Tab-separated table of C-alpha atoms in Angstrom:
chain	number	residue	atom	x	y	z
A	1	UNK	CA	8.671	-9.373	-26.558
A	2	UNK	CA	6.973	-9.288	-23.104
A	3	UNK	CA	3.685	-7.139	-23.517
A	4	UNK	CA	4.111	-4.972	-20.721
A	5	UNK	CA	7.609	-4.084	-22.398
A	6	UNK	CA	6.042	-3.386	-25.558
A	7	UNK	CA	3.214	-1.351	-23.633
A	8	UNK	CA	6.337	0.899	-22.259
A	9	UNK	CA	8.432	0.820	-25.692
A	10	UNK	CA	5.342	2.200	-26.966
A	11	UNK	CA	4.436	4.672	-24.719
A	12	UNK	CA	1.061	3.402	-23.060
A	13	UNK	CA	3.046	2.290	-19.805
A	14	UNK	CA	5.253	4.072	-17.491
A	15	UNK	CA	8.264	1.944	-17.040
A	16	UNK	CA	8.727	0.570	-12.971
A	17	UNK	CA	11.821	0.300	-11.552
A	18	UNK	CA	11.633	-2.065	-8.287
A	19	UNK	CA	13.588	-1.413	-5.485
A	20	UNK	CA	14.141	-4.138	-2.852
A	21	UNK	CA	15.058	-1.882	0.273
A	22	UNK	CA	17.850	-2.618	3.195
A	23	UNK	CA	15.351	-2.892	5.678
A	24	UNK	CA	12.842	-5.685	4.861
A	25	UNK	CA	9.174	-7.107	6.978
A	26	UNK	CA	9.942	-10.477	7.269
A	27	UNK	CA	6.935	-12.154	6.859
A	28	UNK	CA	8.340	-15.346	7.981
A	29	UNK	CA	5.860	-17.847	10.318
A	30	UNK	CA	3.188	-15.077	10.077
A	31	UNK	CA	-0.082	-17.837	9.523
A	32	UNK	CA	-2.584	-17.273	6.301
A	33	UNK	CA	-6.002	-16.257	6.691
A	34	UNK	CA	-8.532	-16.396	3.733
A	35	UNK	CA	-5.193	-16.781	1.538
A	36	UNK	CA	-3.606	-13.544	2.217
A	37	UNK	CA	-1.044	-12.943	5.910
A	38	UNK	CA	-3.198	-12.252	8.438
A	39	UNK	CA	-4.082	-8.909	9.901
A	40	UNK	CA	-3.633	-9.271	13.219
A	41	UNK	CA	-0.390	-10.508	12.842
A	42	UNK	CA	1.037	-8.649	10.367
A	43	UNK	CA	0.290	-5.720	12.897
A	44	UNK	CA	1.467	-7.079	15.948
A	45	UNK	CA	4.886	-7.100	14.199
A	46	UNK	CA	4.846	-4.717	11.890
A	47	UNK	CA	3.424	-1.573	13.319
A	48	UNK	CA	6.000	-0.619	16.001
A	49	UNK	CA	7.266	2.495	15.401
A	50	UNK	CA	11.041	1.602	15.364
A	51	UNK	CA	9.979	-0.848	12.365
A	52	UNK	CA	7.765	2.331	10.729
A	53	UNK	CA	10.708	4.838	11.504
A	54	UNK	CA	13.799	2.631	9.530
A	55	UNK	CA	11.220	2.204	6.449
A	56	UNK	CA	9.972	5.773	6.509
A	57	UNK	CA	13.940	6.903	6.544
A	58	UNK	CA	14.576	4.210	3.404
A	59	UNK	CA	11.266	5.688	1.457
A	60	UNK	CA	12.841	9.203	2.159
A	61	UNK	CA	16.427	8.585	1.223
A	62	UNK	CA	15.181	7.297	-2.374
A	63	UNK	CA	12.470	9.351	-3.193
A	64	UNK	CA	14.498	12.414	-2.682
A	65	UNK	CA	14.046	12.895	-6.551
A	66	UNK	CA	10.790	11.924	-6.636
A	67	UNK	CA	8.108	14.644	-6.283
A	68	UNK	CA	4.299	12.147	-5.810
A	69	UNK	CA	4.801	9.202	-3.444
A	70	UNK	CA	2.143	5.963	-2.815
A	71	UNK	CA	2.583	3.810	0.576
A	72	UNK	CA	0.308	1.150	1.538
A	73	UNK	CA	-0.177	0.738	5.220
A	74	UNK	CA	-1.376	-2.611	6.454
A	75	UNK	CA	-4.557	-0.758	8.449
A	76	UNK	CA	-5.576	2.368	9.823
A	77	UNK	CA	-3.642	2.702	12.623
A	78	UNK	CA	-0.469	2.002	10.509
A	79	UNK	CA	-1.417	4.234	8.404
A	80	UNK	CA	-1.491	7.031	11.078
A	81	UNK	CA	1.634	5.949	12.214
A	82	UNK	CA	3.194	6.494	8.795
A	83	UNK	CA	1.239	9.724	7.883
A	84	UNK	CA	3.013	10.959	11.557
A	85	UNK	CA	6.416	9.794	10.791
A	86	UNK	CA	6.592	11.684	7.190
A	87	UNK	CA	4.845	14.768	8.681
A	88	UNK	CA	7.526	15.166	11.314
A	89	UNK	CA	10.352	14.736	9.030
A	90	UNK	CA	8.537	17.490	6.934
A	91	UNK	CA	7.237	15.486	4.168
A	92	UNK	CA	3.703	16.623	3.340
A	93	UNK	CA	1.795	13.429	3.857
A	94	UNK	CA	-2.062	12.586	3.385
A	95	UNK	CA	-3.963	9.659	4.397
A	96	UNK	CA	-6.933	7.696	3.298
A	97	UNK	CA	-8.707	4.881	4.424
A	98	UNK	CA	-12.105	2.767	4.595
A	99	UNK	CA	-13.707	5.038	7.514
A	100	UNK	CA	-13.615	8.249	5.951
A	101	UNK	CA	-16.131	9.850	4.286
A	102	UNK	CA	-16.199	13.051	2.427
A	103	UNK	CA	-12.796	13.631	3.638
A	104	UNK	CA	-11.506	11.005	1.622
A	105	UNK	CA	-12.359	13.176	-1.268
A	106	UNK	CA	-10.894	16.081	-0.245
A	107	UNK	CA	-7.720	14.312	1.076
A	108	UNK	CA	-7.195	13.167	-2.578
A	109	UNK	CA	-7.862	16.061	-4.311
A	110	UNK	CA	-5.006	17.347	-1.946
A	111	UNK	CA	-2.772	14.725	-3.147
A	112	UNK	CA	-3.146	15.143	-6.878
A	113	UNK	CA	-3.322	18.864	-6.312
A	114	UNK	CA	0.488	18.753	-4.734
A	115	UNK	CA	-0.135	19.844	-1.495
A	116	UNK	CA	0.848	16.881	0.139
A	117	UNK	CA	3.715	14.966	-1.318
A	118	UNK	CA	2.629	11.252	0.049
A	119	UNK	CA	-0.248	9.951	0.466
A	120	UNK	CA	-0.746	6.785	2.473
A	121	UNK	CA	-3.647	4.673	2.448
A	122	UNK	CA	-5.471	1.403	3.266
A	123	UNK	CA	-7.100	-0.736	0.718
A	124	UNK	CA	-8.788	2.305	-0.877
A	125	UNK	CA	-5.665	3.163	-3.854
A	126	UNK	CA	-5.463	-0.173	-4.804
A	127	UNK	CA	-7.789	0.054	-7.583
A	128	UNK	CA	-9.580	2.394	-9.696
A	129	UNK	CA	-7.157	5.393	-8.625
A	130	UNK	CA	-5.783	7.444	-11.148
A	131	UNK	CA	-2.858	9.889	-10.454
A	132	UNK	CA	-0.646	9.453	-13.135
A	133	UNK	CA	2.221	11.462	-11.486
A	134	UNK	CA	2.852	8.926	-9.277
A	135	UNK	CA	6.218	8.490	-9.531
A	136	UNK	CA	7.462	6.627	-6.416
A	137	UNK	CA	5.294	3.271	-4.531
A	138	UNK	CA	6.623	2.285	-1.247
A	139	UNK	CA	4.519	-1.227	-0.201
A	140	UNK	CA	4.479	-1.392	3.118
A	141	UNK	CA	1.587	-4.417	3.443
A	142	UNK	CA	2.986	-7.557	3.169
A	143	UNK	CA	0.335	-9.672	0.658
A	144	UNK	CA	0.290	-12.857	-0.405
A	145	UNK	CA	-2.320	-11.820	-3.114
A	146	UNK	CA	-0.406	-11.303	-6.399
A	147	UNK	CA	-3.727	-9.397	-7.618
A	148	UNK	CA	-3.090	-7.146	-4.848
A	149	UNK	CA	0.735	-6.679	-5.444
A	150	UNK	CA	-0.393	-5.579	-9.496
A	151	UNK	CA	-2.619	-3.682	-8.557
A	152	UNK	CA	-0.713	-1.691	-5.956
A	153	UNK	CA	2.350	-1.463	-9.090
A	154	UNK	CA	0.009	-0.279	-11.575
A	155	UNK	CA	-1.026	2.474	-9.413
A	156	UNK	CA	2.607	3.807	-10.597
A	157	UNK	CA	2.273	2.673	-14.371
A	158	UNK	CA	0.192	5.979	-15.568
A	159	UNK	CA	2.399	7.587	-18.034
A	160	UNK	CA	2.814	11.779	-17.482
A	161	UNK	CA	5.522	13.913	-18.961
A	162	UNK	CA	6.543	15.134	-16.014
A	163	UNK	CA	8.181	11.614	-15.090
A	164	UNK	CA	10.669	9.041	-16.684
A	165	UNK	CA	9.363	6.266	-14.328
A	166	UNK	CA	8.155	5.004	-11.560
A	167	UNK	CA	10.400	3.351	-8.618
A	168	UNK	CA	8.658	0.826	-6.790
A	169	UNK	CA	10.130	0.157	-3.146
A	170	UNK	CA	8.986	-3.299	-1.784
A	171	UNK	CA	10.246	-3.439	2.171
A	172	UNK	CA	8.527	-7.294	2.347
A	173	UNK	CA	10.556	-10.035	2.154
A	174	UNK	CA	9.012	-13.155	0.823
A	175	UNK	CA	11.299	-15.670	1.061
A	176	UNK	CA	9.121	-18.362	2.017
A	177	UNK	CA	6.360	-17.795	-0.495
């Protein structure tokens, strides 16, 4: 038996169910830099707001039953785009990032309080956060960096009676990995 199967049969793991969504980032002919996609290009393609508004609608439609949701934004300004996009659709979103201070704090404590129902963030969730709620993970940064791609799962892998599971929706399509 796989161990992560036996840490879920047991009850130390929250089982993940992965999603691949209709709408996918094609990462296709985007160049590596230091071994992960590079920044720069992953935005210029990626952060347009008709490719932020068909994800944000996908993330929406499936976590209708799901009450604490996890994106990961590719950088800040991505990350505002998405924490706009849920806000107007009236999803309660929060955001966190590398240039925030003490509001980083409080915009967490926000998040595992329930007053916001999202909260989307760049590179600061990956590790070392733990909500166990979380119930829904929608990666929206392509990565080449399977340590990166755990890590952003297991945010979703704390076990809390108040969930069955956690779906994870991947948008990135890595065809050519």
């Amino acid at each position: 038996m796989h161990v992560y199967n036996r840490l879920v049969d047991e009850g130390y793991l929250s089982k993940i169910i992965t999603k691949g969504t209709n709408y996918k980032l094609d990462t296709d002919g985007i160049k590596t830099t230091a071994g992960d996609f590079n920044r720069g290009e992953l935005i210029d393609r990626f952060d347009q707001d008709d490719v932020t508004e068909e994800a944000i609608k996908e993330i929406i439609k499936y976590g209708k039953n799901y009450k604490k949701w996890l994106i990961f934004a590719i950088n800040i300004n991505h990350a505002e785009s998405i924490r706009k996009s849920m806000n107007d659709k009236g999803i309660a979103c929060g955001i966190v990032h590398s240039k925030m201070d003490e509001d980083r704090a409080i915009e967490i404590s926000k998040f595992k309080l329930g007053k916001y129902r999202a909260m989307v963030n760049v590179d600061v969730l990956t590790t070392g956060f733990d909500e166990p709620r979380i119930d829904l993970i929608a990666m929206l940064r392509p990565t080449k960096s399977p340590i990166i791609h755990v890590q952003s799962v297991g945010r979703g892998a704390r076990v809390h009676p108040e969930k069955e599971h956690c779906l994870f929706l991947d948008s990135v399509s890595y065809k050519h990995l």
